[in-house]
mmCIF file of C-alpha atoms and ligand atoms in Angstrom:
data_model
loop_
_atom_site.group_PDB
_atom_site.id
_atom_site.type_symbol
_atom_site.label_atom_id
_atom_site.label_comp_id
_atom_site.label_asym_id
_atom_site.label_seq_id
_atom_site.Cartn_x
_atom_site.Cartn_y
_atom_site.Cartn_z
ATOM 1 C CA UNK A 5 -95.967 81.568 -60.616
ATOM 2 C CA UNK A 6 -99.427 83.611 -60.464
ATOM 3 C CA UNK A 7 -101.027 84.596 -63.559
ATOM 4 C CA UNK A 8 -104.210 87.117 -62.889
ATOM 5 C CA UNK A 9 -106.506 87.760 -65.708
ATOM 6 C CA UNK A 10 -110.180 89.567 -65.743
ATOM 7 C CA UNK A 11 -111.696 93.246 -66.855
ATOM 8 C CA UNK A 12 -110.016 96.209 -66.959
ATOM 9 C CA UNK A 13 -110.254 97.293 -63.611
ATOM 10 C CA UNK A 14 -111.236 94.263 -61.964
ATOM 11 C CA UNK A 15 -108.345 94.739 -58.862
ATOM 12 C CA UNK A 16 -105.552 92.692 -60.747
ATOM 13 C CA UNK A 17 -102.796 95.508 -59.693
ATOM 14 C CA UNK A 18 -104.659 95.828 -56.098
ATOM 15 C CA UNK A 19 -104.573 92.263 -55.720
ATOM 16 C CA UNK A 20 -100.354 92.180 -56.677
ATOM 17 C CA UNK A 21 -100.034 94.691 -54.156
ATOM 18 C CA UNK A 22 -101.243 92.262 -51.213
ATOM 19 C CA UNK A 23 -99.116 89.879 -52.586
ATOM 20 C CA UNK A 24 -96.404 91.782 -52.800
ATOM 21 C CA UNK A 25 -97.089 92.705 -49.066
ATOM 22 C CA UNK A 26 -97.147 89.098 -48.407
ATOM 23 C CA UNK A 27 -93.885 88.576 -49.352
ATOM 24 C CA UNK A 28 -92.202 91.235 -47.718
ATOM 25 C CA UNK A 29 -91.693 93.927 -50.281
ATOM 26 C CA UNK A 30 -91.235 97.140 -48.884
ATOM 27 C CA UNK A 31 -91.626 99.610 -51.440
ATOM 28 C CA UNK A 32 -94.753 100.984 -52.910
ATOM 29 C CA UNK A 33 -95.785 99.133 -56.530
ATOM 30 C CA UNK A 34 -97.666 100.254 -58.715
ATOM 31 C CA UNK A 35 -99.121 98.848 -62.047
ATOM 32 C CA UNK A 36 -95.964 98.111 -64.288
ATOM 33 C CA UNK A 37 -98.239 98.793 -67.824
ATOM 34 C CA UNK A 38 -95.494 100.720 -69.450
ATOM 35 C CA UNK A 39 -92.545 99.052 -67.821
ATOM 36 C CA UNK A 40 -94.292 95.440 -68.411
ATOM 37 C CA UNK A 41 -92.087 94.311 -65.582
ATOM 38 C CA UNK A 42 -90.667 95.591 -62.553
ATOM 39 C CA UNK A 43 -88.511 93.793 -59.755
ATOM 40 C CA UNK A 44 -88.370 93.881 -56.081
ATOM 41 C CA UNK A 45 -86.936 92.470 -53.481
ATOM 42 C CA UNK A 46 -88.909 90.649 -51.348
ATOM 43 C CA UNK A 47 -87.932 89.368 -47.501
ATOM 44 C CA UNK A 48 -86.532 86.128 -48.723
ATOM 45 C CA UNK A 49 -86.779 86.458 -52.563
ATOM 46 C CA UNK A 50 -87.792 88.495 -55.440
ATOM 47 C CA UNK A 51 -91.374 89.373 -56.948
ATOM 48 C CA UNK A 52 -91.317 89.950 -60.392
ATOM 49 C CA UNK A 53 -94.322 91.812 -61.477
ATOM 50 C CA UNK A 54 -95.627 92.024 -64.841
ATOM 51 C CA UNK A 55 -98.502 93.599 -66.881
ATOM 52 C CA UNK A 56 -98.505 92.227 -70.352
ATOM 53 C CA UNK A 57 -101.259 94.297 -71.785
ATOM 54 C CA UNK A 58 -99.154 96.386 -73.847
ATOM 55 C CA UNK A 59 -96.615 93.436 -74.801
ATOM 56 C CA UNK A 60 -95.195 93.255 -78.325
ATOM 57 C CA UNK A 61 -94.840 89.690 -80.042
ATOM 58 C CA UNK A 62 -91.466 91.075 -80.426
ATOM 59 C CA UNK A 63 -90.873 92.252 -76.642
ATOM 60 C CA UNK A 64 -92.075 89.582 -75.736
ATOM 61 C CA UNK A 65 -89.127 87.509 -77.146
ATOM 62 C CA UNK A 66 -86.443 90.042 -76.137
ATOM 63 C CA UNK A 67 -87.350 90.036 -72.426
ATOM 64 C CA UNK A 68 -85.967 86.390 -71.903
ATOM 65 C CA UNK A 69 -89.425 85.524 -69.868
ATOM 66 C CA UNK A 70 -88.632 82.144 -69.016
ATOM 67 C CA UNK A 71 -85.704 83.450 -66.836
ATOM 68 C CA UNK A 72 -88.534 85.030 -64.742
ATOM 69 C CA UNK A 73 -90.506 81.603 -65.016
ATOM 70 C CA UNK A 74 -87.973 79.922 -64.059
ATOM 71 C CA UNK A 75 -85.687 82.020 -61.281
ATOM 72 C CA UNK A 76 -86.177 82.239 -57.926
ATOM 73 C CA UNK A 77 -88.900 84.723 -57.198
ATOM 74 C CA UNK A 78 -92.224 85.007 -57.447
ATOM 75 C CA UNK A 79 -93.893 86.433 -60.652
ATOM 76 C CA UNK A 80 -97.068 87.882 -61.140
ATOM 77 C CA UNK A 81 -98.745 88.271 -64.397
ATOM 78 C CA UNK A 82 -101.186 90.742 -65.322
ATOM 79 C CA UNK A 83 -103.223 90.221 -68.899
ATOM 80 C CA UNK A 84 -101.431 86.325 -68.545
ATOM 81 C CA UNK A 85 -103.665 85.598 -71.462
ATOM 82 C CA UNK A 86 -102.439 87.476 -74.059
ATOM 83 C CA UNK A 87 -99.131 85.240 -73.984
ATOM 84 C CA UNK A 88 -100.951 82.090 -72.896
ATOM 85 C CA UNK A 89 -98.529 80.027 -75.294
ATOM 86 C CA UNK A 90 -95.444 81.340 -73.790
ATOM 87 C CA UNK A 91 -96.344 81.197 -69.935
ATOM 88 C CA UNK A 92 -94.776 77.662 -68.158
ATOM 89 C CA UNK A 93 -97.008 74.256 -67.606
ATOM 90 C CA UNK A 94 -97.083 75.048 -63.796
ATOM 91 C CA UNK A 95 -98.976 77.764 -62.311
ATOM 92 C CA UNK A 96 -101.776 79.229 -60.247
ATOM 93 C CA UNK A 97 -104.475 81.208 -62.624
ATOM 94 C CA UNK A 98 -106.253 83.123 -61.246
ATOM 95 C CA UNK A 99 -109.473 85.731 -62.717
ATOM 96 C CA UNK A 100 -111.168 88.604 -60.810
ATOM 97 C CA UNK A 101 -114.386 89.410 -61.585
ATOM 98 C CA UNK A 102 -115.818 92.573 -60.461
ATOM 99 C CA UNK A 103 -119.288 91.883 -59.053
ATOM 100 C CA UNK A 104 -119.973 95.162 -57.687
ATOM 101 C CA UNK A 105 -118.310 98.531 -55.726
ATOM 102 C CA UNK A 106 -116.571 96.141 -52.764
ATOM 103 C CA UNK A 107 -117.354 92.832 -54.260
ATOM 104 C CA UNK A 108 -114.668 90.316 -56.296
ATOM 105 C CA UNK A 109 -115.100 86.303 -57.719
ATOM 106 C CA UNK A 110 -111.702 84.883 -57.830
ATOM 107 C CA UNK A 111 -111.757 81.472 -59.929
ATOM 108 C CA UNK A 112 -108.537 79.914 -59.222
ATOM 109 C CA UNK A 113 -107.209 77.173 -61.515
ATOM 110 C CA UNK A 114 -104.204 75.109 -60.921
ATOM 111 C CA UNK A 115 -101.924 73.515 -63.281
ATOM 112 C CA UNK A 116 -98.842 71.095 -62.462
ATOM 113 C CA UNK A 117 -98.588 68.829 -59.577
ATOM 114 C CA UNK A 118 -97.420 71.608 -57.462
ATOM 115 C CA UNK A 119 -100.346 73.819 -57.678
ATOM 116 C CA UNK A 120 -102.703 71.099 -57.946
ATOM 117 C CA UNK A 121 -101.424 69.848 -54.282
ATOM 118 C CA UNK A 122 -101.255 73.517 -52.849
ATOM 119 C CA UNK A 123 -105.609 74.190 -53.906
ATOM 120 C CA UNK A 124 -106.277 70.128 -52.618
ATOM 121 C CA UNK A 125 -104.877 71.282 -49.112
ATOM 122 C CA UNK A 126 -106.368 74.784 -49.325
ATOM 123 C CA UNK A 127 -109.729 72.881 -49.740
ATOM 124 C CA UNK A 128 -108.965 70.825 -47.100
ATOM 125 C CA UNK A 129 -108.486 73.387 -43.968
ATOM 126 C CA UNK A 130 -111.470 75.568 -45.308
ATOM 127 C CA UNK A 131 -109.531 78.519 -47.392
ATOM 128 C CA UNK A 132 -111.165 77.798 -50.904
ATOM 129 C CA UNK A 133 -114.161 77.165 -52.077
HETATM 130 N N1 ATP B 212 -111.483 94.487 -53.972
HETATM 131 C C1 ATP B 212 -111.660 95.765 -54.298
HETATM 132 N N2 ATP B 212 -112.620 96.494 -53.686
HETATM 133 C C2 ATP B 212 -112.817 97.791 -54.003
HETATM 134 N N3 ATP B 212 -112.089 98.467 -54.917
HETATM 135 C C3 ATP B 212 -111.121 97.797 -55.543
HETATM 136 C C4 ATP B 212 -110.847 96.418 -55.291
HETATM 137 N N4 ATP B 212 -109.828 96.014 -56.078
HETATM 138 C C5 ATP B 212 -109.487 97.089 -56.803
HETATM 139 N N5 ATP B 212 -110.242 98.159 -56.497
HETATM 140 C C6 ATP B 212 -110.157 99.495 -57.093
HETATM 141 O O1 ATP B 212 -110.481 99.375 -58.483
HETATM 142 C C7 ATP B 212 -109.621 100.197 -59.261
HETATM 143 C C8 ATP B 212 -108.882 99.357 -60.304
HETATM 144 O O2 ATP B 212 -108.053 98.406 -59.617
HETATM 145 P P1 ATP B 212 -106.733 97.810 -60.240
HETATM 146 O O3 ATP B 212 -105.872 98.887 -60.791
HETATM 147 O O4 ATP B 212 -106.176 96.916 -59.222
HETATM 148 O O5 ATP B 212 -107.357 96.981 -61.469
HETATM 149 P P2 ATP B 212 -106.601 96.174 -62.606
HETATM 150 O O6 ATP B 212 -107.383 94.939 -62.798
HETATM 151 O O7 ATP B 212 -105.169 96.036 -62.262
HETATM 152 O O8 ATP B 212 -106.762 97.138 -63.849
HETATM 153 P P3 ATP B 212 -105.978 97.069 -65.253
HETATM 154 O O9 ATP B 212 -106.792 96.142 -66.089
HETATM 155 O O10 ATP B 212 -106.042 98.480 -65.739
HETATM 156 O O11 ATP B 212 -104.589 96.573 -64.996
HETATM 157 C C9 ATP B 212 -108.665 100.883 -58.290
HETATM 158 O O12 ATP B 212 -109.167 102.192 -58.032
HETATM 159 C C10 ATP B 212 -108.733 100.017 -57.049
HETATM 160 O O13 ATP B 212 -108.469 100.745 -55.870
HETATM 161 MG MG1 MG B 213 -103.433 96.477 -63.376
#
């Protein structure tokens, strides 16, 4: 579970798309704004990929999130805090600032054992700062 936050702009949808990459999704995606989600299918499991920019308190209950949360595949969310009280305990945050043409900031922030563990060994071998 990735949430991905920052300015309008900032590479949130680019960012998805290496993910999505990563896990083996084949087709092209594209920023799900109007949609709010979108599926694929990934190599081994689905990405779910959401923008919740647009949400509606009211979609927001109708779209039975937690199955999403909670499923098998990976989700993604874009704008995460606008429904900051309804996303689960564990997760990866992360926010992309823009700090020129080529040039991102990623502040990643773990919460839950799980994700906690995962940035401790990423420290470890070198990948994050
Ligand atoms: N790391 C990067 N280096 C250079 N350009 C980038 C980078 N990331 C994104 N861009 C470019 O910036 C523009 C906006 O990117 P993107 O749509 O990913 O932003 P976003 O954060 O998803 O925006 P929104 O807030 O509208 O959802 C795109 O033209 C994209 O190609
Ligand atoms: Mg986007």
């Amino acid at each position: 579970m990735l949430t991905l936050d920052g300015d309008l702009g900032a590479g949130k949808t680019r960012f998805s798309q290496g993910i999505a990459r990563g896990i083996g999704v084949r087709e092209i995606v594209n920023s799900p704004t109007f949609t709010i989600i979108k599926e694929y299918e990934g190599a081994e499991f689905p990405f779910y990929h959401m923008d919740v920019y647009r949400i509606s308190q009211e979609e927001a209950d109708e779209l039975g999130l937690d199955e999403y949360f909670y499923g098998e595949g990976v989700t993604l969310i874009e704008w995460s805090s606008l429904i900051e009280d309804l996303l689960p305990q564990d997760r990866l945050g992360i926010v992309i600032e823009n700090q020129g043409e080529q040039d991102r900031l990623f502040r990643i922030t773990p919460s839950g054992a799980r994700y906690l563990t995962w940035c401790q060994e990423m420290k470890e071998n070198g990948c994050l700062s």
